Amino acid sequence: MLERCRELDADDPLAALRAEFDMPEGLVYLDGNSLGPLPRRSRERLRRVVDEEWGHSLIMGWTRHDWIDLPVTVGEKIARLVGARPGQVLCTDSVSVNLYKLLSCALELQPGRTAIVSLQDNFPTDLYMAQGLAAQLGPERCELRTVELAGLDAALTDDVAVLLLTQVDFRSGALLDIEAITERAHEQDILTLWDLSHSAGVVPLALDAWGADMAVGCGYKFLNGGPGAPAFLYFAERHHAGARQPLSGWMGHASAFDFSPAYRPADGVRRFASGTPGVLGMAALDAALELFEGVGVEALRRKSLALTGLFLEAVESQEPLTEMTAVTPREPEARGSQVSLAHPEAWAISQALIDEGVLVDFRTPDLVRLGFSPMYNRFADVAAAVGALERVLAGRRYDDPRYRERKRVT
């Protein structure tokens, strides 16, 4: 397998991108679906912002270096990755905060409709934010209904205001069809809100063309913006006029520095800003997004599918890997950029793999999760991961007591 992977790496048109990252020597990093590695240009951008911009310009940096417009300029770079025309994407806050804003706005845009529909196994923060909003507003104004995927169509009734879904399931890596589901929701005049946290940057997106209404996503996974990087939101232009978001902070004001005591929302997507943007986090993400310039997401998607497909092939055919069950769809069009393997000893296996120099993560109750980022992962990383997994399983290395202790972050 190693020789095959070396040949694939030699023919990889994206191979040069790996040199853009600080990758620790001897480590196979398969956790970019949780946190992308450090882009070299982000390191340099942060040095410049700290030493030159903040260090020398001080408060003048807000205008001299255009810090004040970073939410918009970074948002426009993300817009190109999600298939959005200018003026519809803002880089701001966290996914959780943006979900609260957009869910609240969706309910206001849909008078007489009170229900939010989501899947039972949606990412927890998405459900938590909807639960919190429902508790705040009360059942007369907001109700969260969760269903299994098979029951989704039946749940799209005429009292539903918004459908809240995640494109790529964080556990299994299964990929939903945004265009088809959005069309079905719109047949019932239901708005759609998509969480793109596990797809932005590795799955081609066309939010405008697909008719999506709203979306959120994070900056620290496949966009490589760094730990706690700011998130983004998409709000379709056709809804701007009637939009009123609940966190009406001063940066969302039409004239923030007039310091008017009365709130007046800015035009367009800028009204979804709230507090002062974190310049260091935005600068790091801004630099990381430069890596996508001249690199089509379609090309990244082709390599992503090749990496995950090769790994799935090994899991299905090689002993003792067949001891684990792949819960990620085998069909290329139905999966994101990760492979999740089920095993009763998944936590201990993940810790043993890390000791082998293959950095993966664990998701409860029984999944080892491997994220493949086409920007920096090589086909040789697939071979290394397969070899490490073979050693861990064949030798039952996961039985070692030191791999049993659970950590706070998994």
mmCIF file of C-alpha atoms in Angstrom:
data_model
loop_
_atom_site.group_PDB
_atom_site.id
_atom_site.type_symbol
_atom_site.label_atom_id
_atom_site.label_comp_id
_atom_site.label_asym_id
_atom_site.label_seq_id
_atom_site.Cartn_x
_atom_site.Cartn_y
_atom_site.Cartn_z
ATOM 1 C CA MET A 1 0.000 0.000 0.000
ATOM 2 C CA LEU A 2 2.849 2.382 0.808
ATOM 3 C CA GLU A 3 4.211 2.230 -2.720
ATOM 4 C CA ARG A 4 0.775 2.985 -4.165
ATOM 5 C CA CYS A 5 0.455 5.966 -1.834
ATOM 6 C CA ARG A 6 3.871 7.275 -2.834
ATOM 7 C CA GLU A 7 2.824 7.172 -6.483
ATOM 8 C CA LEU A 8 -0.376 9.051 -5.698
ATOM 9 C CA ASP A 9 1.595 11.694 -3.771
ATOM 10 C CA ALA A 10 3.998 12.102 -6.680
ATOM 11 C CA ASP A 11 1.055 12.846 -8.988
ATOM 12 C CA ASP A 12 -0.827 15.079 -6.528
ATOM 13 C CA PRO A 13 -1.363 18.593 -7.981
ATOM 14 C CA LEU A 14 -2.016 19.927 -4.452
ATOM 15 C CA ALA A 15 1.126 18.472 -2.883
ATOM 16 C CA ALA A 16 2.896 21.839 -2.609
ATOM 17 C CA LEU A 17 0.239 23.157 -0.222
ATOM 18 C CA ARG A 18 1.598 21.013 2.610
ATOM 19 C CA ALA A 19 4.686 23.228 2.821
ATOM 20 C CA GLU A 20 2.395 26.142 3.749
ATOM 21 C CA PHE A 21 1.802 24.589 7.191
ATOM 22 C CA ASP A 22 3.890 24.063 10.299
ATOM 23 C CA MET A 23 3.565 20.303 10.643
ATOM 24 C CA PRO A 24 5.402 18.662 13.575
ATOM 25 C CA GLU A 25 8.001 16.196 12.368
ATOM 26 C CA GLY A 26 7.009 12.550 12.648
ATOM 27 C CA LEU A 27 3.313 13.217 13.301
ATOM 28 C CA VAL A 28 0.461 12.082 11.078
ATOM 29 C CA TYR A 29 -2.211 14.689 11.710
ATOM 30 C CA LEU A 30 -5.746 13.439 11.045
ATOM 31 C CA ASP A 31 -7.628 15.871 13.251
ATOM 32 C CA GLY A 32 -8.086 18.849 10.937
ATOM 33 C CA ASN A 33 -11.839 18.357 11.170
ATOM 34 C CA SER A 34 -11.475 19.542 14.789
ATOM 35 C CA LEU A 35 -8.578 21.997 14.518
ATOM 36 C CA GLY A 36 -6.526 22.825 11.459
ATOM 37 C CA PRO A 37 -2.728 23.121 11.852
ATOM 38 C CA LEU A 38 -0.849 26.417 11.860
ATOM 39 C CA PRO A 39 -0.449 28.027 8.433
ATOM 40 C CA ARG A 40 2.973 29.642 8.152
ATOM 41 C CA ARG A 41 1.421 32.806 6.795
ATOM 42 C CA SER A 42 -0.852 33.079 9.836
ATOM 43 C CA ARG A 43 2.219 33.026 12.063
ATOM 44 C CA GLU A 44 3.751 35.832 10.012
ATOM 45 C CA ARG A 45 0.493 37.815 9.911
ATOM 46 C CA LEU A 46 0.130 37.635 13.687
ATOM 47 C CA ARG A 47 3.727 38.749 14.146
ATOM 48 C CA ARG A 48 3.075 41.718 11.886
ATOM 49 C CA VAL A 49 -0.208 42.633 13.572
ATOM 50 C CA VAL A 50 1.301 42.434 17.046
ATOM 51 C CA ASP A 51 4.709 43.978 16.408
ATOM 52 C CA GLU A 52 3.961 46.500 13.687
ATOM 53 C CA GLU A 53 0.246 47.283 13.639
ATOM 54 C CA TRP A 54 -0.722 47.090 17.317
ATOM 55 C CA GLY A 55 2.814 47.764 18.467
ATOM 56 C CA HIS A 56 3.336 50.963 16.474
ATOM 57 C CA SER A 57 -0.073 52.182 15.357
ATOM 58 C CA LEU A 58 -1.868 51.514 18.631
ATOM 59 C CA ILE A 59 -5.493 52.702 18.383
ATOM 60 C CA MET A 60 -4.847 54.156 14.944
ATOM 61 C CA GLY A 61 -4.723 50.559 13.704
ATOM 62 C CA TRP A 62 -8.513 50.535 13.480
ATOM 63 C CA THR A 63 -8.321 52.878 10.490
ATOM 64 C CA ARG A 64 -4.691 52.729 9.374
ATOM 65 C CA HIS A 65 -4.786 48.936 9.025
ATOM 66 C CA ASP A 66 -8.537 48.616 8.437
ATOM 67 C CA TRP A 67 -9.172 46.463 11.500
ATOM 68 C CA ILE A 68 -12.700 47.830 11.675
ATOM 69 C CA ASP A 69 -13.698 46.157 8.400
ATOM 70 C CA LEU A 70 -12.128 42.755 9.069
ATOM 71 C CA PRO A 71 -15.535 41.070 9.677
ATOM 72 C CA VAL A 72 -16.573 42.097 6.171
ATOM 73 C CA THR A 73 -13.286 41.515 4.320
ATOM 74 C CA VAL A 74 -12.773 38.105 5.921
ATOM 75 C CA GLY A 75 -16.435 37.316 5.319
ATOM 76 C CA GLU A 76 -16.058 38.028 1.612
ATOM 77 C CA LYS A 77 -13.175 35.560 1.369
ATOM 78 C CA ILE A 78 -15.400 32.922 2.963
ATOM 79 C CA ALA A 79 -18.264 33.899 0.646
ATOM 80 C CA ARG A 80 -16.258 32.682 -2.322
ATOM 81 C CA LEU A 81 -15.890 29.287 -0.662
ATOM 82 C CA VAL A 82 -19.584 28.860 0.107
ATOM 83 C CA GLY A 83 -21.000 30.112 -3.179
ATOM 84 C CA ALA A 84 -22.357 33.453 -2.010
ATOM 85 C CA ARG A 85 -22.455 36.774 -3.800
ATOM 86 C CA PRO A 86 -20.877 39.767 -2.015
ATOM 87 C CA GLY A 87 -22.676 41.320 0.922
ATOM 88 C CA GLN A 88 -24.099 38.135 2.447
ATOM 89 C CA VAL A 89 -21.344 36.655 4.642
ATOM 90 C CA LEU A 90 -19.962 38.157 7.841
ATOM 91 C CA CYS A 91 -17.118 36.816 9.956
ATOM 92 C CA THR A 92 -18.202 37.294 13.538
ATOM 93 C CA ASP A 93 -18.614 35.723 16.961
ATOM 94 C CA SER A 94 -18.945 31.940 17.402
ATOM 95 C CA VAL A 95 -21.159 29.364 15.719
ATOM 96 C CA SER A 96 -23.322 29.202 18.852
ATOM 97 C CA VAL A 97 -23.873 32.963 19.014
ATOM 98 C CA ASN A 98 -24.575 33.144 15.288
ATOM 99 C CA LEU A 99 -27.120 30.341 15.582
ATOM 100 C CA TYR A 100 -28.937 32.302 18.259
ATOM 101 C CA LYS A 101 -29.030 35.388 16.055
ATOM 102 C CA LEU A 102 -30.270 33.568 12.975
ATOM 103 C CA LEU A 103 -32.833 31.363 14.704
ATOM 104 C CA SER A 104 -34.287 34.444 16.382
ATOM 105 C CA CYS A 105 -34.347 36.276 13.077
ATOM 106 C CA ALA A 106 -36.011 33.335 11.315
ATOM 107 C CA LEU A 107 -38.846 33.296 13.841
ATOM 108 C CA GLU A 108 -39.385 37.035 13.332
ATOM 109 C CA LEU A 109 -39.453 36.581 9.559
ATOM 110 C CA GLN A 110 -42.137 33.886 9.882
ATOM 111 C CA PRO A 111 -45.037 35.408 11.860
ATOM 112 C CA GLY A 112 -47.523 32.807 12.998
ATOM 113 C CA ARG A 113 -44.970 30.000 12.758
ATOM 114 C CA THR A 114 -43.310 28.893 15.984
ATOM 115 C CA ALA A 115 -41.507 25.605 15.340
ATOM 116 C CA ILE A 116 -37.814 24.927 14.761
ATOM 117 C CA VAL A 117 -37.212 21.468 13.263
ATOM 118 C CA SER A 118 -33.891 19.672 13.528
ATOM 119 C CA LEU A 119 -32.487 16.146 13.655
ATOM 120 C CA GLN A 120 -32.206 14.261 16.925
ATOM 121 C CA ASP A 121 -28.503 13.640 16.361
ATOM 122 C CA ASN A 122 -27.624 17.133 15.149
ATOM 123 C CA PHE A 123 -24.496 18.706 16.601
ATOM 124 C CA PRO A 124 -25.293 19.393 20.271
ATOM 125 C CA THR A 125 -24.568 23.133 20.286
ATOM 126 C CA ASP A 126 -27.102 23.601 17.502
ATOM 127 C CA LEU A 127 -29.745 21.860 19.583
ATOM 128 C CA TYR A 128 -28.681 23.618 22.775
ATOM 129 C CA MET A 129 -29.080 27.057 21.221
ATOM 130 C CA ALA A 130 -32.523 26.150 19.909
ATOM 131 C CA GLN A 131 -33.483 24.730 23.312
ATOM 132 C CA GLY A 132 -32.303 27.889 25.033
ATOM 133 C CA LEU A 133 -34.234 30.113 22.653
ATOM 134 C CA ALA A 134 -37.382 28.025 23.146
ATOM 135 C CA ALA A 135 -37.021 28.262 26.922
ATOM 136 C CA GLN A 136 -36.537 32.031 26.694
ATOM 137 C CA LEU A 137 -39.489 32.714 24.389
ATOM 138 C CA GLY A 138 -41.894 30.117 25.734
ATOM 139 C CA PRO A 139 -43.994 27.554 23.805
ATOM 140 C CA GLU A 140 -46.339 30.192 22.395
ATOM 141 C CA ARG A 141 -43.481 31.717 20.401
ATOM 142 C CA CYS A 142 -40.905 28.938 19.952
ATOM 143 C CA GLU A 143 -40.834 25.154 20.028
ATOM 144 C CA LEU A 144 -37.996 22.814 19.060
ATOM 145 C CA ARG A 145 -38.969 19.550 17.375
ATOM 146 C CA THR A 146 -36.347 16.900 16.660
ATOM 147 C CA VAL A 147 -36.839 13.925 14.375
ATOM 148 C CA GLU A 148 -34.857 11.142 12.769
ATOM 149 C CA LEU A 149 -33.708 11.733 9.198
ATOM 150 C CA ALA A 150 -36.302 9.284 7.862
ATOM 151 C CA GLY A 151 -39.060 11.391 9.392
ATOM 152 C CA LEU A 152 -37.816 14.754 8.178
ATOM 153 C CA ASP A 153 -40.277 15.264 5.316
ATOM 154 C CA ALA A 154 -43.259 14.491 7.529
ATOM 155 C CA ALA A 155 -42.032 17.072 10.051
ATOM 156 C CA LEU A 156 -42.124 19.922 7.506
ATOM 157 C CA THR A 157 -45.584 21.188 8.401
ATOM 158 C CA ASP A 158 -47.136 24.623 7.948
ATOM 159 C CA ASP A 159 -46.320 25.788 11.479
ATOM 160 C CA VAL A 160 -42.554 25.322 11.036
ATOM 161 C CA ALA A 161 -40.578 28.545 10.765
ATOM 162 C CA VAL A 162 -37.081 27.190 10.148
ATOM 163 C CA LEU A 163 -35.300 23.928 9.456
ATOM 164 C CA LEU A 164 -31.931 23.678 11.248
ATOM 165 C CA LEU A 165 -29.533 21.069 9.837
ATOM 166 C CA THR A 166 -25.816 20.308 9.634
ATOM 167 C CA GLN A 167 -24.522 19.414 6.183
ATOM 168 C CA VAL A 168 -21.870 16.933 7.372
ATOM 169 C CA ASP A 169 -22.697 14.859 10.440
ATOM 170 C CA PHE A 170 -19.926 15.308 12.995
ATOM 171 C CA ARG A 171 -20.100 11.687 14.121
ATOM 172 C CA SER A 172 -20.516 9.664 10.936
ATOM 173 C CA GLY A 173 -19.313 12.098 8.281
ATOM 174 C CA ALA A 174 -22.536 11.571 6.309
ATOM 175 C CA LEU A 175 -23.315 14.398 3.875
ATOM 176 C CA LEU A 176 -26.791 15.863 3.382
ATOM 177 C CA ASP A 177 -28.026 17.295 0.084
ATOM 178 C CA ILE A 178 -28.532 20.998 0.800
ATOM 179 C CA GLU A 179 -30.187 21.756 -2.519
ATOM 180 C CA ALA A 180 -32.784 18.957 -2.385
ATOM 181 C CA ILE A 181 -33.673 19.462 1.286
ATOM 182 C CA THR A 182 -33.895 23.237 0.902
ATOM 183 C CA GLU A 183 -36.240 22.798 -2.039
ATOM 184 C CA ARG A 184 -38.514 20.515 0.004
ATOM 185 C CA ALA A 185 -38.543 22.985 2.892
ATOM 186 C CA HIS A 186 -39.367 25.894 0.594
ATOM 187 C CA GLU A 187 -42.346 23.989 -0.787
ATOM 188 C CA GLN A 188 -43.828 24.491 2.704
ATOM 189 C CA ASP A 189 -42.506 28.098 2.975
ATOM 190 C CA ILE A 190 -39.986 26.997 5.606
ATOM 191 C CA LEU A 191 -36.648 28.803 5.929
ATOM 192 C CA THR A 192 -33.433 26.772 6.073
ATOM 193 C CA LEU A 193 -30.438 27.292 8.348
ATOM 194 C CA TRP A 194 -27.381 25.150 7.569
ATOM 195 C CA ASP A 195 -24.376 24.470 9.785
ATOM 196 C CA LEU A 196 -21.339 24.199 7.492
ATOM 197 C CA SER A 197 -18.726 23.683 10.198
ATOM 198 C CA HIS A 198 -17.575 20.316 8.828
ATOM 199 C CA SER A 199 -17.898 21.146 5.147
ATOM 200 C CA ALA A 200 -16.681 24.702 4.480
ATOM 201 C CA GLY A 201 -13.331 24.477 2.743
ATOM 202 C CA VAL A 202 -13.541 20.819 1.675
ATOM 203 C CA VAL A 203 -16.985 20.441 0.088
ATOM 204 C CA PRO A 204 -18.019 22.625 -2.883
ATOM 205 C CA LEU A 205 -20.909 24.838 -1.808
ATOM 206 C CA ALA A 206 -23.356 26.974 -3.800
ATOM 207 C CA LEU A 207 -25.618 28.550 -1.199
ATOM 208 C CA ASP A 208 -27.032 31.189 -3.542
ATOM 209 C CA ALA A 209 -27.714 28.735 -6.351
ATOM 210 C CA TRP A 210 -29.270 26.231 -3.957
ATOM 211 C CA GLY A 211 -31.613 28.830 -2.490
ATOM 212 C CA ALA A 212 -30.360 28.490 1.092
ATOM 213 C CA ASP A 213 -31.678 31.146 3.452
ATOM 214 C CA MET A 214 -29.094 31.139 6.241
ATOM 215 C CA ALA A 215 -25.919 29.330 7.248
ATOM 216 C CA VAL A 216 -23.222 29.318 9.907
ATOM 217 C CA GLY A 217 -19.758 27.798 10.075
ATOM 218 C CA CYS A 218 -16.573 27.871 12.117
ATOM 219 C CA GLY A 219 -13.121 29.119 11.181
ATOM 220 C CA TYR A 220 -10.889 26.653 13.017
ATOM 221 C CA LYS A 221 -11.540 23.346 11.264
ATOM 222 C CA PHE A 222 -10.882 23.020 7.535
ATOM 223 C CA LEU A 223 -10.379 26.794 7.187
ATOM 224 C CA ASN A 224 -7.326 26.530 9.496
ATOM 225 C CA GLY A 225 -7.992 29.785 11.352
ATOM 226 C CA GLY A 226 -6.574 28.655 14.701
ATOM 227 C CA PRO A 227 -8.025 27.597 18.071
ATOM 228 C CA GLY A 228 -11.182 29.550 18.826
ATOM 229 C CA ALA A 229 -11.073 31.293 15.444
ATOM 230 C CA PRO A 230 -14.100 33.482 14.715
ATOM 231 C CA ALA A 231 -17.077 31.935 12.984
ATOM 232 C CA PHE A 232 -19.119 33.179 10.045
ATOM 233 C CA LEU A 233 -22.740 33.542 9.073
ATOM 234 C CA TYR A 234 -24.521 33.703 5.737
ATOM 235 C CA PHE A 235 -27.801 35.572 5.371
ATOM 236 C CA ALA A 236 -29.391 35.636 1.932
ATOM 237 C CA GLU A 237 -29.794 39.135 0.530
ATOM 238 C CA ARG A 238 -33.482 38.643 -0.204
ATOM 239 C CA HIS A 239 -34.169 38.593 3.545
ATOM 240 C CA HIS A 240 -32.099 41.626 4.521
ATOM 241 C CA ALA A 241 -34.856 44.209 4.525
ATOM 242 C CA GLY A 242 -36.976 42.451 7.127
ATOM 243 C CA ALA A 243 -34.160 41.132 9.296
ATOM 244 C CA ARG A 244 -33.821 42.122 12.929
ATOM 245 C CA GLN A 245 -31.242 40.278 14.963
ATOM 246 C CA PRO A 246 -31.560 40.224 18.773
ATOM 247 C CA LEU A 247 -27.958 40.996 19.779
ATOM 248 C CA SER A 248 -28.062 44.608 18.664
ATOM 249 C CA GLY A 249 -24.560 45.608 19.691
ATOM 250 C CA TRP A 250 -22.826 48.776 18.655
ATOM 251 C CA MET A 251 -20.885 47.224 15.767
ATOM 252 C CA GLY A 252 -24.173 46.334 14.105
ATOM 253 C CA HIS A 253 -25.347 49.952 14.276
ATOM 254 C CA ALA A 254 -25.690 51.956 11.078
ATOM 255 C CA SER A 255 -23.395 54.667 12.515
ATOM 256 C CA ALA A 256 -21.513 53.104 15.406
ATOM 257 C CA PHE A 257 -19.349 56.125 16.125
ATOM 258 C CA ASP A 258 -22.253 58.537 16.309
ATOM 259 C CA PHE A 259 -22.919 56.891 19.691
ATOM 260 C CA SER A 260 -26.646 57.384 19.370
ATOM 261 C CA PRO A 261 -28.671 56.101 22.344
ATOM 262 C CA ALA A 262 -31.188 54.556 19.926
ATOM 263 C CA TYR A 263 -30.295 51.466 17.898
ATOM 264 C CA ARG A 264 -30.559 51.667 14.118
ATOM 265 C CA PRO A 265 -29.360 48.571 12.230
ATOM 266 C CA ALA A 266 -26.690 48.796 9.580
ATOM 267 C CA ASP A 267 -27.603 47.919 6.026
ATOM 268 C CA GLY A 268 -27.287 44.345 4.866
ATOM 269 C CA VAL A 269 -25.323 41.646 6.605
ATOM 270 C CA ARG A 270 -23.361 44.144 8.705
ATOM 271 C CA ARG A 271 -26.346 44.341 11.068
ATOM 272 C CA PHE A 272 -25.404 40.875 12.333
ATOM 273 C CA ALA A 273 -22.260 42.231 13.974
ATOM 274 C CA SER A 274 -22.514 42.784 17.712
ATOM 275 C CA GLY A 275 -19.403 43.556 19.727
ATOM 276 C CA THR A 276 -15.910 44.716 18.818
ATOM 277 C CA PRO A 277 -14.166 42.173 16.543
ATOM 278 C CA GLY A 278 -11.166 40.272 17.885
ATOM 279 C CA VAL A 279 -8.431 41.508 15.588
ATOM 280 C CA LEU A 280 -5.814 38.838 16.326
ATOM 281 C CA GLY A 281 -8.179 35.938 15.649
ATOM 282 C CA MET A 282 -9.551 37.557 12.519
ATOM 283 C CA ALA A 283 -6.069 38.333 11.219
ATOM 284 C CA ALA A 284 -4.967 34.709 11.657
ATOM 285 C CA LEU A 285 -8.060 33.438 9.825
ATOM 286 C CA ASP A 286 -7.700 36.066 7.111
ATOM 287 C CA ALA A 287 -4.162 34.890 6.372
ATOM 288 C CA ALA A 288 -5.217 31.223 6.380
ATOM 289 C CA LEU A 289 -7.943 31.936 3.821
ATOM 290 C CA GLU A 290 -5.314 33.202 1.390
ATOM 291 C CA LEU A 291 -4.364 29.543 0.873
ATOM 292 C CA PHE A 292 -7.637 28.999 -0.992
ATOM 293 C CA GLU A 293 -6.831 31.649 -3.588
ATOM 294 C CA GLY A 294 -6.202 29.904 -6.893
ATOM 295 C CA VAL A 295 -7.159 26.526 -5.418
ATOM 296 C CA GLY A 296 -10.655 25.421 -6.377
ATOM 297 C CA VAL A 297 -12.704 23.673 -3.715
ATOM 298 C CA GLU A 298 -13.563 21.131 -6.434
ATOM 299 C CA ALA A 299 -9.900 20.104 -6.585
ATOM 300 C CA LEU A 300 -9.776 19.845 -2.800
ATOM 301 C CA ARG A 301 -12.912 17.729 -2.877
ATOM 302 C CA ARG A 302 -11.418 15.301 -5.423
ATOM 303 C CA LYS A 303 -8.371 14.732 -3.244
ATOM 304 C CA SER A 304 -10.488 14.502 -0.094
ATOM 305 C CA LEU A 305 -12.585 11.740 -1.612
ATOM 306 C CA ALA A 306 -9.475 9.933 -2.834
ATOM 307 C CA LEU A 307 -7.916 10.037 0.650
ATOM 308 C CA THR A 308 -11.027 8.880 2.484
ATOM 309 C CA GLY A 309 -11.836 6.312 -0.192
ATOM 310 C CA LEU A 310 -8.391 4.755 0.032
ATOM 311 C CA PHE A 311 -8.625 4.531 3.809
ATOM 312 C CA LEU A 312 -12.126 3.025 3.685
ATOM 313 C CA GLU A 313 -10.902 0.466 1.151
ATOM 314 C CA ALA A 314 -8.199 -0.665 3.578
ATOM 315 C CA VAL A 315 -10.600 -0.857 6.533
ATOM 316 C CA GLU A 316 -12.985 -3.039 4.565
ATOM 317 C CA SER A 317 -10.373 -5.426 3.148
ATOM 318 C CA GLN A 318 -7.391 -5.744 5.493
ATOM 319 C CA GLU A 319 -7.187 -7.788 8.654
ATOM 320 C CA PRO A 320 -7.332 -6.865 11.495
ATOM 321 C CA LEU A 321 -8.873 -3.534 10.411
ATOM 322 C CA THR A 322 -12.127 -5.331 9.592
ATOM 323 C CA GLU A 323 -12.579 -5.625 13.361
ATOM 324 C CA MET A 324 -13.755 -2.005 13.198
ATOM 325 C CA THR A 325 -16.956 -0.899 11.474
ATOM 326 C CA ALA A 326 -16.928 2.112 9.184
ATOM 327 C CA VAL A 327 -20.032 4.217 9.847
ATOM 328 C CA THR A 328 -19.047 6.746 7.170
ATOM 329 C CA PRO A 329 -20.897 6.250 3.875
ATOM 330 C CA ARG A 330 -18.909 4.406 1.221
ATOM 331 C CA GLU A 331 -20.569 6.360 -1.602
ATOM 332 C CA PRO A 332 -18.382 9.400 -2.398
ATOM 333 C CA GLU A 333 -21.313 11.783 -2.868
ATOM 334 C CA ALA A 334 -22.674 10.871 0.570
ATOM 335 C CA ARG A 335 -19.662 11.641 2.782
ATOM 336 C CA GLY A 336 -17.665 14.642 3.919
ATOM 337 C CA SER A 337 -13.924 14.636 4.584
ATOM 338 C CA GLN A 338 -13.663 12.249 7.515
ATOM 339 C CA VAL A 339 -13.896 8.552 8.280
ATOM 340 C CA SER A 340 -15.457 7.331 11.519
ATOM 341 C CA LEU A 341 -14.821 3.807 12.776
ATOM 342 C CA ALA A 342 -16.916 2.120 15.459
ATOM 343 C CA HIS A 343 -15.436 -0.212 18.068
ATOM 344 C CA PRO A 344 -16.347 -0.943 21.721
ATOM 345 C CA GLU A 345 -12.808 0.119 22.706
ATOM 346 C CA ALA A 346 -12.760 3.254 20.546
ATOM 347 C CA TRP A 347 -11.453 5.579 23.275
ATOM 348 C CA ALA A 348 -8.494 3.341 24.133
ATOM 349 C CA ILE A 349 -7.777 2.723 20.440
ATOM 350 C CA SER A 350 -7.680 6.455 19.760
ATOM 351 C CA GLN A 351 -5.185 6.968 22.596
ATOM 352 C CA ALA A 352 -3.008 4.108 21.383
ATOM 353 C CA LEU A 353 -3.010 5.574 17.865
ATOM 354 C CA ILE A 354 -1.876 8.921 19.242
ATOM 355 C CA ASP A 355 1.003 7.140 20.964
ATOM 356 C CA GLU A 356 1.836 5.656 17.566
ATOM 357 C CA GLY A 357 2.149 9.176 16.167
ATOM 358 C CA VAL A 358 -1.248 9.237 14.410
ATOM 359 C CA LEU A 359 -3.336 12.034 15.898
ATOM 360 C CA VAL A 360 -7.077 11.254 15.724
ATOM 361 C CA ASP A 361 -10.006 11.979 18.014
ATOM 362 C CA PHE A 362 -12.833 10.108 19.731
ATOM 363 C CA ARG A 363 -16.555 10.759 19.698
ATOM 364 C CA THR A 364 -18.893 9.151 22.160
ATOM 365 C CA PRO A 365 -19.965 6.474 22.500
ATOM 366 C CA ASP A 366 -17.697 4.307 20.336
ATOM 367 C CA LEU A 367 -16.156 6.200 17.402
ATOM 368 C CA VAL A 368 -12.574 6.789 16.340
ATOM 369 C CA ARG A 369 -12.716 9.761 13.988
ATOM 370 C CA LEU A 370 -10.099 10.517 11.335
ATOM 371 C CA GLY A 371 -10.262 13.803 9.443
ATOM 372 C CA PHE A 372 -8.503 14.052 6.086
ATOM 373 C CA SER A 373 -7.651 17.566 4.938
ATOM 374 C CA PRO A 374 -6.606 17.698 1.279
ATOM 375 C CA MET A 375 -4.501 20.810 1.840
ATOM 376 C CA TYR A 376 -1.827 19.077 3.878
ATOM 377 C CA ASN A 377 -2.611 15.387 4.265
ATOM 378 C CA ARG A 378 -0.700 13.075 1.955
ATOM 379 C CA PHE A 379 -1.628 9.653 0.679
ATOM 380 C CA ALA A 380 1.388 8.455 2.671
ATOM 381 C CA ASP A 381 -0.567 9.569 5.757
ATOM 382 C CA VAL A 382 -3.247 7.045 4.823
ATOM 383 C CA ALA A 383 -0.643 4.282 4.665
ATOM 384 C CA ALA A 384 0.824 5.365 8.005
ATOM 385 C CA ALA A 385 -2.617 5.446 9.644
ATOM 386 C CA VAL A 386 -3.472 1.994 8.285
ATOM 387 C CA GLY A 387 -0.164 0.603 9.559
ATOM 388 C CA ALA A 388 -0.604 2.118 13.005
ATOM 389 C CA LEU A 389 -4.169 0.838 13.262
ATOM 390 C CA GLU A 390 -3.031 -2.639 12.272
ATOM 391 C CA ARG A 391 -0.427 -2.643 15.048
ATOM 392 C CA VAL A 392 -2.843 -1.332 17.663
ATOM 393 C CA LEU A 393 -5.532 -3.883 16.825
ATOM 394 C CA ALA A 394 -3.360 -6.929 16.120
ATOM 395 C CA GLY A 395 -1.389 -6.507 19.330
ATOM 396 C CA ARG A 396 -4.399 -5.316 21.356
ATOM 397 C CA ARG A 397 -2.283 -2.377 22.449
ATOM 398 C CA TYR A 398 -5.454 -0.626 23.506
ATOM 399 C CA ASP A 399 -5.638 -2.990 26.506
ATOM 400 C CA ASP A 400 -2.846 -1.011 28.153
ATOM 401 C CA PRO A 401 -4.346 0.596 31.322
ATOM 402 C CA ARG A 402 -2.806 3.981 30.525
ATOM 403 C CA TYR A 403 -5.172 4.302 27.549
ATOM 404 C CA ARG A 404 -8.278 3.913 29.725
ATOM 405 C CA GLU A 405 -8.263 7.226 31.543
ATOM 406 C CA ARG A 406 -10.681 9.688 29.951
ATOM 407 C CA LYS A 407 -9.611 13.288 29.400
ATOM 408 C CA ARG A 408 -11.759 16.403 29.473
ATOM 409 C CA VAL A 409 -11.187 17.024 25.732
ATOM 410 C CA THR A 410 -11.656 13.983 23.521
#
